[in-house]
CSV table of N, CA and C in Angstrom, one decimal:
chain,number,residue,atom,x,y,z
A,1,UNK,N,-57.3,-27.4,19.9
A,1,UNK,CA,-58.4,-28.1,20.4
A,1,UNK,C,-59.2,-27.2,21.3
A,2,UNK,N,-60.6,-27.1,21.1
A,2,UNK,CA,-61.2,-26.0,22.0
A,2,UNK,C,-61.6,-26.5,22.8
A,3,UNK,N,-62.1,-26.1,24.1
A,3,UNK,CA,-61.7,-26.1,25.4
A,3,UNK,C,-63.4,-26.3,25.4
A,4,UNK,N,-64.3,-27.6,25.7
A,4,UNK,CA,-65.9,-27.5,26.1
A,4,UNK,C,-66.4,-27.5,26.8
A,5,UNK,N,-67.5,-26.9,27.6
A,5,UNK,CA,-68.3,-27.4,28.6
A,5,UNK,C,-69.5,-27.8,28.2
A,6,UNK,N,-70.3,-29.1,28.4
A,6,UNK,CA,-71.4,-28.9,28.6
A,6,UNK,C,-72.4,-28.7,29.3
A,7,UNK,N,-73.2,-28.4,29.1
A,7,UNK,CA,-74.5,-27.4,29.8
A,7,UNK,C,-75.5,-28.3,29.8
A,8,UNK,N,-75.6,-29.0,31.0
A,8,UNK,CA,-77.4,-29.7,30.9
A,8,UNK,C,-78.4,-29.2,31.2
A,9,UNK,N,-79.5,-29.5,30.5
A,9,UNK,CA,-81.0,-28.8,30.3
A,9,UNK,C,-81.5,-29.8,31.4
A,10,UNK,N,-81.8,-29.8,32.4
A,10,UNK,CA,-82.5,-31.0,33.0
A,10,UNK,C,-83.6,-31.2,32.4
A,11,UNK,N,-84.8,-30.1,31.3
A,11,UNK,CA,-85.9,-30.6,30.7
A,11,UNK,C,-85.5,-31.3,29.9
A,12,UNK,N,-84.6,-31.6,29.2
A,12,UNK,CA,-84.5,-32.4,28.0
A,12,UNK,C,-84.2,-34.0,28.3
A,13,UNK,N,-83.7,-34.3,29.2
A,13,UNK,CA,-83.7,-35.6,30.0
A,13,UNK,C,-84.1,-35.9,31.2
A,14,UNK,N,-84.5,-37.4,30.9
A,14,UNK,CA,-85.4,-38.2,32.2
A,14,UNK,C,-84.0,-38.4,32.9
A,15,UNK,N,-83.1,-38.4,32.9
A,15,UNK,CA,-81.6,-38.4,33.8
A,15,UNK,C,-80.6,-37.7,33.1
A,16,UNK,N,-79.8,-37.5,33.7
A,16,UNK,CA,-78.5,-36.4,33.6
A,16,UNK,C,-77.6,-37.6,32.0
A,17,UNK,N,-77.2,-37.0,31.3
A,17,UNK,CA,-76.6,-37.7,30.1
A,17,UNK,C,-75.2,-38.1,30.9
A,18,UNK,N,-74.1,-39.0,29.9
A,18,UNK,CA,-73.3,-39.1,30.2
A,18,UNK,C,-72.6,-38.3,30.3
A,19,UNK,N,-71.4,-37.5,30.5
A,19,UNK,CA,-71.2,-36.7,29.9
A,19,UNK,C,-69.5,-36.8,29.8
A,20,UNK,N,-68.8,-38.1,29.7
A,20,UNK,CA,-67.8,-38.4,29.8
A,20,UNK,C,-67.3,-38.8,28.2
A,21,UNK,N,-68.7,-39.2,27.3
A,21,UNK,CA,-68.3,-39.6,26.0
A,21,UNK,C,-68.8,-38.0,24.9
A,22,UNK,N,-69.7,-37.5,25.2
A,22,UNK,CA,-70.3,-36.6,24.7
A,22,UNK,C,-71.0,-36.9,23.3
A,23,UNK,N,-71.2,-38.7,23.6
A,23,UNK,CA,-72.0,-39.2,21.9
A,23,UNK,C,-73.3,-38.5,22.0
A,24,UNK,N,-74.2,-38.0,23.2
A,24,UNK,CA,-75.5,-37.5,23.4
A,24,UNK,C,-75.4,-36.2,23.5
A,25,UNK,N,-75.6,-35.4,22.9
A,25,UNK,CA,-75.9,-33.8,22.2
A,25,UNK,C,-77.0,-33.9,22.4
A,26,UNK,N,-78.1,-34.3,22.7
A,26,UNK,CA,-79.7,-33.8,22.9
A,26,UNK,C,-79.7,-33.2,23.9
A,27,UNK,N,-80.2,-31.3,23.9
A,27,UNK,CA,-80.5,-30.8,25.2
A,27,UNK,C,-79.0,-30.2,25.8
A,28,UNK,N,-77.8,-30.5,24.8
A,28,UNK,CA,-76.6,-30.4,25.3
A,28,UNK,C,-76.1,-28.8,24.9
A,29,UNK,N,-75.6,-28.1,25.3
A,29,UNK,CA,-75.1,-27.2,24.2
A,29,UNK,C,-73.6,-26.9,24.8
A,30,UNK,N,-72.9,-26.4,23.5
A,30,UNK,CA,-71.5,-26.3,24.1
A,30,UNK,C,-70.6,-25.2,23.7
A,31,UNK,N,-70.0,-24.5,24.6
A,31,UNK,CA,-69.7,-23.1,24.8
A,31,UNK,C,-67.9,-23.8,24.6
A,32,UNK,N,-67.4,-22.8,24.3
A,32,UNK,CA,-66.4,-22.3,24.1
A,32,UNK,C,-65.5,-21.4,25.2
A,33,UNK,N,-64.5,-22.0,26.3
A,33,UNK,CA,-64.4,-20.6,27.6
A,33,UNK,C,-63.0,-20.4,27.2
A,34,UNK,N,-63.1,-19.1,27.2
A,34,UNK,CA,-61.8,-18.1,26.8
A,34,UNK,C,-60.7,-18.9,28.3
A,35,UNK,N,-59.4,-18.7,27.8
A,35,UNK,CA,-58.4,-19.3,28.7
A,35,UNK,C,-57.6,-18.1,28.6
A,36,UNK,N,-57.8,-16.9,29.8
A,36,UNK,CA,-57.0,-15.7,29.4
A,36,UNK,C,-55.1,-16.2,29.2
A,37,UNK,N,-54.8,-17.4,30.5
A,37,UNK,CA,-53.6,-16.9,30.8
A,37,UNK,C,-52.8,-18.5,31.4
A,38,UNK,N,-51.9,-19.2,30.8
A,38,UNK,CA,-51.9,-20.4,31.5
A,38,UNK,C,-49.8,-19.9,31.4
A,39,UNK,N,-49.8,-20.4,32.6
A,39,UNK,CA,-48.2,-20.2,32.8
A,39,UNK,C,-47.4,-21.8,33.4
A,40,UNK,N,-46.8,-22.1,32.4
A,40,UNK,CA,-45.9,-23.4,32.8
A,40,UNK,C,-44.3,-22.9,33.5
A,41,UNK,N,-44.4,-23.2,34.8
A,41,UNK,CA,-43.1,-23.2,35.5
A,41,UNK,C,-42.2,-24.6,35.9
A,42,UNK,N,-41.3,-24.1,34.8
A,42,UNK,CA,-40.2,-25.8,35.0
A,42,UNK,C,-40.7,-26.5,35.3
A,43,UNK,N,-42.1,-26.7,34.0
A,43,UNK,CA,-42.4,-27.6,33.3
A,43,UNK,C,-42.4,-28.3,32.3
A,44,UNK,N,-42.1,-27.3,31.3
A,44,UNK,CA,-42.5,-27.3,29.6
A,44,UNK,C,-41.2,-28.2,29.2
A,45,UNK,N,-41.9,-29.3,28.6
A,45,UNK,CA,-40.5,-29.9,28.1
A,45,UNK,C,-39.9,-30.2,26.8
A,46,UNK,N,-41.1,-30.0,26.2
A,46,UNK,CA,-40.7,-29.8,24.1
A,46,UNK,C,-42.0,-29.5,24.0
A,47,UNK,N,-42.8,-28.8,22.3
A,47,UNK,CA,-44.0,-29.3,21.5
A,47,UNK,C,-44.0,-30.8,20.7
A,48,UNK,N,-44.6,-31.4,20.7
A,48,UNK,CA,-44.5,-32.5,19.9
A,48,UNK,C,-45.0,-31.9,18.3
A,49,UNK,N,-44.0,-32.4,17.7
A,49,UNK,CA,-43.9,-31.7,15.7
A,49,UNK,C,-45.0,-32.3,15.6
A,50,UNK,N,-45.7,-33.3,15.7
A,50,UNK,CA,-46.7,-34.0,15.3
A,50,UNK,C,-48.4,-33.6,15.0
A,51,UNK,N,-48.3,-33.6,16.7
A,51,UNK,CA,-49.8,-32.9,16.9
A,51,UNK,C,-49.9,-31.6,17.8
A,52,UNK,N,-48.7,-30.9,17.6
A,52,UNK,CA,-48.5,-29.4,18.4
A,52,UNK,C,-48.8,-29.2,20.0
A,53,UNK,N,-49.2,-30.2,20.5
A,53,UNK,CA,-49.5,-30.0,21.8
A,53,UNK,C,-48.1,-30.0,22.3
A,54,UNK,N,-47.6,-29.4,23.8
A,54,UNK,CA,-47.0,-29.1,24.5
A,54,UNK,C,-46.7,-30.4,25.4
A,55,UNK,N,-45.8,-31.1,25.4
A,55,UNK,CA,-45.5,-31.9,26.5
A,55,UNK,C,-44.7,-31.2,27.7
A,56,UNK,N,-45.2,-31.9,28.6
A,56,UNK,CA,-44.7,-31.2,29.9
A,56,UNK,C,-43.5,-32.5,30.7
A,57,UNK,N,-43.2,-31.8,31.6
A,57,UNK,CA,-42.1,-32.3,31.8
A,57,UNK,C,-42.5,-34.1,32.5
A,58,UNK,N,-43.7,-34.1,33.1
A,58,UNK,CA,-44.2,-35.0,33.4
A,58,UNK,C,-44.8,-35.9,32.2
A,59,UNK,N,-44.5,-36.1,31.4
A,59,UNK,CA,-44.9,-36.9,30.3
A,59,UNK,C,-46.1,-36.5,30.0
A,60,UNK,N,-47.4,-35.7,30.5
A,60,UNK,CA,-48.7,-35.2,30.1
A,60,UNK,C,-48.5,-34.2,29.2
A,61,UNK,N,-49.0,-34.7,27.8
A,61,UNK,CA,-49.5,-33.5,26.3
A,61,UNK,C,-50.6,-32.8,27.1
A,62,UNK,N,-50.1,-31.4,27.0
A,62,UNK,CA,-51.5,-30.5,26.9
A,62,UNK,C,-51.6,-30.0,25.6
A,63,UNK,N,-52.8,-30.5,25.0
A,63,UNK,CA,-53.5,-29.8,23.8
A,63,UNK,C,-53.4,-28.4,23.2
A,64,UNK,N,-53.2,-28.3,21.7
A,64,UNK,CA,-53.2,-26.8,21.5
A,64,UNK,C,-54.5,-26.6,22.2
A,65,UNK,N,-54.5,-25.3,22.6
A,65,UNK,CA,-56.2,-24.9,23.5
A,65,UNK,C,-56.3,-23.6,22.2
A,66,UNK,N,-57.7,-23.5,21.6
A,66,UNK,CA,-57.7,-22.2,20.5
A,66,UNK,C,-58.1,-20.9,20.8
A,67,UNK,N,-58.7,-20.9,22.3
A,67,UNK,CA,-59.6,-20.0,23.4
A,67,UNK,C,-58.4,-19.4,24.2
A,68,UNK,N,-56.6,-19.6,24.0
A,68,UNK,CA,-56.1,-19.0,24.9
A,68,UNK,C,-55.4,-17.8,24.3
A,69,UNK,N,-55.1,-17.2,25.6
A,69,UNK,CA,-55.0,-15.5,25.0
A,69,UNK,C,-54.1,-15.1,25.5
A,70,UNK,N,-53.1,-16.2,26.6
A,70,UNK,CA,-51.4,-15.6,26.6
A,70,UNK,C,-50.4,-16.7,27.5
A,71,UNK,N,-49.8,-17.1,26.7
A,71,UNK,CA,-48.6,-18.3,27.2
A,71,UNK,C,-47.0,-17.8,27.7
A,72,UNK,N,-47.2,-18.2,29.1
A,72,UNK,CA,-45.8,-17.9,30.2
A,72,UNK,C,-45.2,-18.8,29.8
A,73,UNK,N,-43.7,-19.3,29.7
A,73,UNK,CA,-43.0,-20.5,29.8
A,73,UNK,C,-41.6,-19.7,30.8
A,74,UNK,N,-41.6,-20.5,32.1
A,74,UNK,CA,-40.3,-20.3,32.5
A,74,UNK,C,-39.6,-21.4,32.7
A,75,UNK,N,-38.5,-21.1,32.3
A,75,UNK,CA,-37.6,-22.5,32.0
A,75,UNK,C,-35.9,-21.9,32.3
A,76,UNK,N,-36.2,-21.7,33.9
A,76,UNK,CA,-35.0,-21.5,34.6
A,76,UNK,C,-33.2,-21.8,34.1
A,77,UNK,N,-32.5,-21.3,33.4
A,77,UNK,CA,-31.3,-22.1,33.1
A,77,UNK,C,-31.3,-22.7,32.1
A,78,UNK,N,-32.6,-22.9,31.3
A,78,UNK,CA,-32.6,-23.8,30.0
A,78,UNK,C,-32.1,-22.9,28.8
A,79,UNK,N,-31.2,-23.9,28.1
A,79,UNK,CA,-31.2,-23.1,26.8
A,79,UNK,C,-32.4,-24.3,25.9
A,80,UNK,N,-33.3,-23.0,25.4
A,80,UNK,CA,-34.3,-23.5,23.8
A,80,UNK,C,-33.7,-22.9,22.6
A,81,UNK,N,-33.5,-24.1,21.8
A,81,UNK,CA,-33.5,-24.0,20.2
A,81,UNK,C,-34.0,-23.0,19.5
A,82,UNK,N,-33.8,-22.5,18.6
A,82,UNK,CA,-34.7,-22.0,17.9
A,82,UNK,C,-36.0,-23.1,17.3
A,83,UNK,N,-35.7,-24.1,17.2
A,83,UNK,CA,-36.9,-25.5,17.1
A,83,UNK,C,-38.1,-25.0,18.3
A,84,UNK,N,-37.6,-24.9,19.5
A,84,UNK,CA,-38.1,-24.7,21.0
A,84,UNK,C,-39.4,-23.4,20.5
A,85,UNK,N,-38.3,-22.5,19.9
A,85,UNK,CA,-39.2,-21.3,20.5
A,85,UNK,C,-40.4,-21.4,18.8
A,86,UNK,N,-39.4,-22.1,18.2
A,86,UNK,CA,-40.9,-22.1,16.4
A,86,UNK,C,-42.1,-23.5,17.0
A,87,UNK,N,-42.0,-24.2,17.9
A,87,UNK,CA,-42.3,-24.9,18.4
A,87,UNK,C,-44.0,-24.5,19.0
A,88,UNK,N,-43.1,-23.3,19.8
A,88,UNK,CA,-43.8,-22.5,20.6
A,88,UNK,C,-44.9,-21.7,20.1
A,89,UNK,N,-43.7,-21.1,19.2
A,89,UNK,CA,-44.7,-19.9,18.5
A,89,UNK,C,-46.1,-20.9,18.2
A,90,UNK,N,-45.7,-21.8,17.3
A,90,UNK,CA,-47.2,-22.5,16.7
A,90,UNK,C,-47.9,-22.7,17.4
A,91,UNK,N,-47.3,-23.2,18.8
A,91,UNK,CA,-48.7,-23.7,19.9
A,91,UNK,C,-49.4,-22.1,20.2
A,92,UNK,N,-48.3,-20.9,20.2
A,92,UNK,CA,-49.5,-19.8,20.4
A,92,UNK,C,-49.7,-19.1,19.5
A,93,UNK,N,-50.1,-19.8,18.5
A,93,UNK,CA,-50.4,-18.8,17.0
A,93,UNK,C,-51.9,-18.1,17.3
A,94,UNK,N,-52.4,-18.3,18.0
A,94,UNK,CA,-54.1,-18.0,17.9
A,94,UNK,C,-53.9,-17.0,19.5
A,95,UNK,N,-52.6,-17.0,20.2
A,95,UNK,CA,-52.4,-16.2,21.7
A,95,UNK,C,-52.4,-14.7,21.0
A,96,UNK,N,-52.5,-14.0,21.9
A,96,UNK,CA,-51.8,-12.3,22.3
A,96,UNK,C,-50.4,-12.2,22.2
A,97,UNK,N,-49.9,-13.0,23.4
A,97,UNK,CA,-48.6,-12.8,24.0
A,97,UNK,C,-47.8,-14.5,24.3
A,98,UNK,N,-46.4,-14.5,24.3
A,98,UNK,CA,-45.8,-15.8,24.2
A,98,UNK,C,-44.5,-14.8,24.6
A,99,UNK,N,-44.6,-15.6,26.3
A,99,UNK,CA,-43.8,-14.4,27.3
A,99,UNK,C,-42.8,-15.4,28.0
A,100,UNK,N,-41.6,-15.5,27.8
A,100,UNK,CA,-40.5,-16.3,28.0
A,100,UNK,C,-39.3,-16.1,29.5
A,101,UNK,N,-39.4,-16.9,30.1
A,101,UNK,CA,-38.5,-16.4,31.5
A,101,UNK,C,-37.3,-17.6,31.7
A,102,UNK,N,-36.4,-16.5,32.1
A,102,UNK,CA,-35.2,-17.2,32.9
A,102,UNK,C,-34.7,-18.2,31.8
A,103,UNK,N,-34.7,-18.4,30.8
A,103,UNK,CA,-33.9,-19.1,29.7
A,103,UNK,C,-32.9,-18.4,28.9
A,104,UNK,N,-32.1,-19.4,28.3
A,104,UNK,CA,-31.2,-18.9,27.3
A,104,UNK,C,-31.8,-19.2,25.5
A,105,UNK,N,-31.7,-18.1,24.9
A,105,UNK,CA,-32.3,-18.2,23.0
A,105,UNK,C,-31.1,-17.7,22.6
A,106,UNK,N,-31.1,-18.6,21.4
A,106,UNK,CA,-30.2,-17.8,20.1
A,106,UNK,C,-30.4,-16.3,20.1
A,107,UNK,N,-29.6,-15.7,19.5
A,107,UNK,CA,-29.5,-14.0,19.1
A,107,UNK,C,-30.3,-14.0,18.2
A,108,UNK,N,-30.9,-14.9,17.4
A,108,UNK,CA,-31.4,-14.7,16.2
A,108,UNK,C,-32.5,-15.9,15.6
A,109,UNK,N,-33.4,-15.7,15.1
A,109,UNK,CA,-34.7,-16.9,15.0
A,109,UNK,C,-34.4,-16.6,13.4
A,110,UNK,N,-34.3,-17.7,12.6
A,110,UNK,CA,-34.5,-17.6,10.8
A,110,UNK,C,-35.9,-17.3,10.8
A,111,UNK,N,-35.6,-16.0,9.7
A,111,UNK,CA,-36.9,-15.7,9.4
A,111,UNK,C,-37.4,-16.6,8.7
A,112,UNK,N,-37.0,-17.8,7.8
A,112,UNK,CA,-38.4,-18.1,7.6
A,112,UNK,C,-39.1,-19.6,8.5
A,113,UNK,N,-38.4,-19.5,10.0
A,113,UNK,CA,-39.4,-19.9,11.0
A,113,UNK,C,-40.7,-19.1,11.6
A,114,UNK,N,-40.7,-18.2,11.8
A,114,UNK,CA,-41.2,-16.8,11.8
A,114,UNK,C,-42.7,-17.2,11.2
A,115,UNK,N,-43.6,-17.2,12.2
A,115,UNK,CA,-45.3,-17.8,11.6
A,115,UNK,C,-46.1,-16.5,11.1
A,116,UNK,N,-46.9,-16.7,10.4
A,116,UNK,CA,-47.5,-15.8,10.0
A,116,UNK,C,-48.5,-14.9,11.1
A,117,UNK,N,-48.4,-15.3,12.2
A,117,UNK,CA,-49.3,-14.6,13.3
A,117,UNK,C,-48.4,-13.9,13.9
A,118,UNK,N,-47.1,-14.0,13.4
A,118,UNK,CA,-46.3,-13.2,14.7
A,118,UNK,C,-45.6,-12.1,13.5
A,119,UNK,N,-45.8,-12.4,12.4
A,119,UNK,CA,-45.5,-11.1,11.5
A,119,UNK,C,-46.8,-10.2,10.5
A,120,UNK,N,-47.8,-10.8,11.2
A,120,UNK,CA,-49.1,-10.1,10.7
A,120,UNK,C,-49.5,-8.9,12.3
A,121,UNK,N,-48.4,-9.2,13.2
A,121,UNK,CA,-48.5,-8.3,14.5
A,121,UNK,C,-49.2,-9.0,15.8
A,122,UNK,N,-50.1,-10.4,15.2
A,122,UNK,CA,-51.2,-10.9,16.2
A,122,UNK,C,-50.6,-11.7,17.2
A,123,UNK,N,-49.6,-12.1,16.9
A,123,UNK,CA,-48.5,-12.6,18.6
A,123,UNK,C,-47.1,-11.8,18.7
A,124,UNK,N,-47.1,-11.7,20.0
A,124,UNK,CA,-46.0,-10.8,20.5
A,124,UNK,C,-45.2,-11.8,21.6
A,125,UNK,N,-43.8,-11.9,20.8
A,125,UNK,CA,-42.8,-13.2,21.6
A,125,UNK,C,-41.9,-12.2,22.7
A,126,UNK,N,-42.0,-12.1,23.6
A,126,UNK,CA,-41.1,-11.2,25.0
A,126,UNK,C,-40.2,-12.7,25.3
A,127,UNK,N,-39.2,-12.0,25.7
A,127,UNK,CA,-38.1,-12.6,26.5
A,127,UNK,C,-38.0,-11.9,27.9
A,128,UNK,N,-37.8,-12.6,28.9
A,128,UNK,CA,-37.0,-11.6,29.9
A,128,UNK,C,-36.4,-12.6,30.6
A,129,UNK,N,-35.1,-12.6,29.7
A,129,UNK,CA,-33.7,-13.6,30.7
A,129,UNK,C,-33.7,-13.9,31.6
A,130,UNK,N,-33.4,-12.6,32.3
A,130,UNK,CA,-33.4,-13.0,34.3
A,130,UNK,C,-34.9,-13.2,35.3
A,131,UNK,N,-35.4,-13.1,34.1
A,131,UNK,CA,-37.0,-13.0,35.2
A,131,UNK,C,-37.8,-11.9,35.4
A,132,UNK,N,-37.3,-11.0,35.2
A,132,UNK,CA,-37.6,-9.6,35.8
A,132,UNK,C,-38.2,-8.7,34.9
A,133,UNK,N,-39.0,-8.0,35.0
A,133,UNK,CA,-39.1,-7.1,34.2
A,133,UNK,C,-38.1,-5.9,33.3
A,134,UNK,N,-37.1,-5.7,34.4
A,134,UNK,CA,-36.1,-5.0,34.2
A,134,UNK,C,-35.4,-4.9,32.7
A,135,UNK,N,-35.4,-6.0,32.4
A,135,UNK,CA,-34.6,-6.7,31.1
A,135,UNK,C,-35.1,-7.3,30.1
A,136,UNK,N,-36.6,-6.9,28.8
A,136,UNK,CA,-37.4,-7.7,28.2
A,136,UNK,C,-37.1,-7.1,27.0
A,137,UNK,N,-36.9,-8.4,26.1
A,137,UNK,CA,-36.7,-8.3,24.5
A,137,UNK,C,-37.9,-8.8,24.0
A,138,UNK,N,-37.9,-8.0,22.7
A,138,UNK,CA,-39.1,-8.2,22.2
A,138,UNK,C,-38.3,-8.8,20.8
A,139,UNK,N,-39.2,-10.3,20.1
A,139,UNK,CA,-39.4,-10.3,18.7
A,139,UNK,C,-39.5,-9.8,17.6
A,140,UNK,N,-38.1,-9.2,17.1
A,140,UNK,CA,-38.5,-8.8,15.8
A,140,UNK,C,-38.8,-9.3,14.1
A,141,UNK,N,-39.7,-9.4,13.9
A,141,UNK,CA,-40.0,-10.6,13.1
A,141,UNK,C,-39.7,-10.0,11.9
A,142,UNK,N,-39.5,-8.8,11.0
A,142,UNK,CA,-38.8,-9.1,10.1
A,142,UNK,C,-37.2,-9.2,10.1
A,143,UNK,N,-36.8,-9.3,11.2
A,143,UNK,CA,-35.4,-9.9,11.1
A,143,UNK,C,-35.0,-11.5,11.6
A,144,UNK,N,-35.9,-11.1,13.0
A,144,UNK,CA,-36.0,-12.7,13.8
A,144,UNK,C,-34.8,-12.4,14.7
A,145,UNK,N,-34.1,-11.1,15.1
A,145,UNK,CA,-33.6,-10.7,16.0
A,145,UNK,C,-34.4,-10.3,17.6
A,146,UNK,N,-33.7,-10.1,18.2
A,146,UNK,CA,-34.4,-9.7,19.9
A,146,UNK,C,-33.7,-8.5,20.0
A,147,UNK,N,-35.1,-7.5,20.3
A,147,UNK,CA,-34.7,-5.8,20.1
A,147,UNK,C,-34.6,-5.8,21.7
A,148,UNK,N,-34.7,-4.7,22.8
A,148,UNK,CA,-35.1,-3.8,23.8
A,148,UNK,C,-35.8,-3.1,23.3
C-alpha cells in the first residue's frame, strides 16, 4: 500500500476538500513519499498470511508500505520460524535491506521459501544475533544458509 499525501490547490476550491475520504480528487494531486527506514523494536509480532501487513505487538496492522527502502526488526530473545522470517521477506520484497537483531533463526531457510527479490540480489536479509555489529550473517539465497 503506498504511502499518500495530498496536496491542496487552494485555487481549485471555494473551501479546503475533505481530506479524510479522498472521494474529491479535483485540484488534488498525490505524491508518493519514499520511507527510507522504519525500525520495529519489541514490537513486531507476526505478518498476517492474508493481507501481508505486519502486526505489531499491540494489535495495530501496519500495511505493506511500497515506498520503503529498509526494515529493522529487533526482537530481543525471540526465536522466528522460518514462516517469521518468509513472512518477512514478503513484507520487504520491494526494501534494499531486511536487517534482523537480537533473535534466534534456524541455520537454514528452504530454498524454495526464498522470494524472488532476495535471489534476483534486490533484498539483502542481515542477521546480527547479539545486536552488534560485531557478529552479522548475511542470507545466502541459493542455499538459504547464514554466511559471515
Amino acid at each position: 500500500m503506498p504511502c499518500y499525501v495530498p496536496i491542496w490547490r487552494p485555487h481549485a476550491f471555494s473551501k479546503p476538500p475533505d481530506l479524510t475520504t479522498f472521494s474529491d480528487t479535483r485540484g488534488a494531486e498525490v505524491l508518493t513519499i519514499p520511507i527510507p527506514f522504519i525500525s520495529l523494536r519489541e514490537s513486531y509480532r507476526a505478518v498476517d498470511a492474508t493481507t501481508g501487513s505486519i502486526i505489531l505487538e499491540s494489535g495495530v496492522m501496519l500495511p505493506r508500505l511500497t515506498s520503503l527502502g529498509r526494515l529493522s526488526i529487533v526482537a530481543s530473545g525471540r526465536e522466528l520460524t522460518a514462516e517469521d522470517v518468509n513472512g518477512l521477506m514478503n513484507y520487504s520484497r520491494q526494501c534494499s535491506k531486511l536487517n534482523l537483531f537480537r533473535c534466534s533463526l534456524p541455520k537454514y531457510l528452504p530454498v524454495s521459501l526464498l522470494q524472488d527479490p532476495l535471489i534476483s540480489g534486490k533484498l539483502k536479509v542481515l542477521w546480527y544475533p547479539d545486536g552488534s555489529n560485531k557478529q552479522c550473517y548475511t542470507l545466502n539465497p541459493a542455499s538459504g544458509r547464514w554466511v559471515e
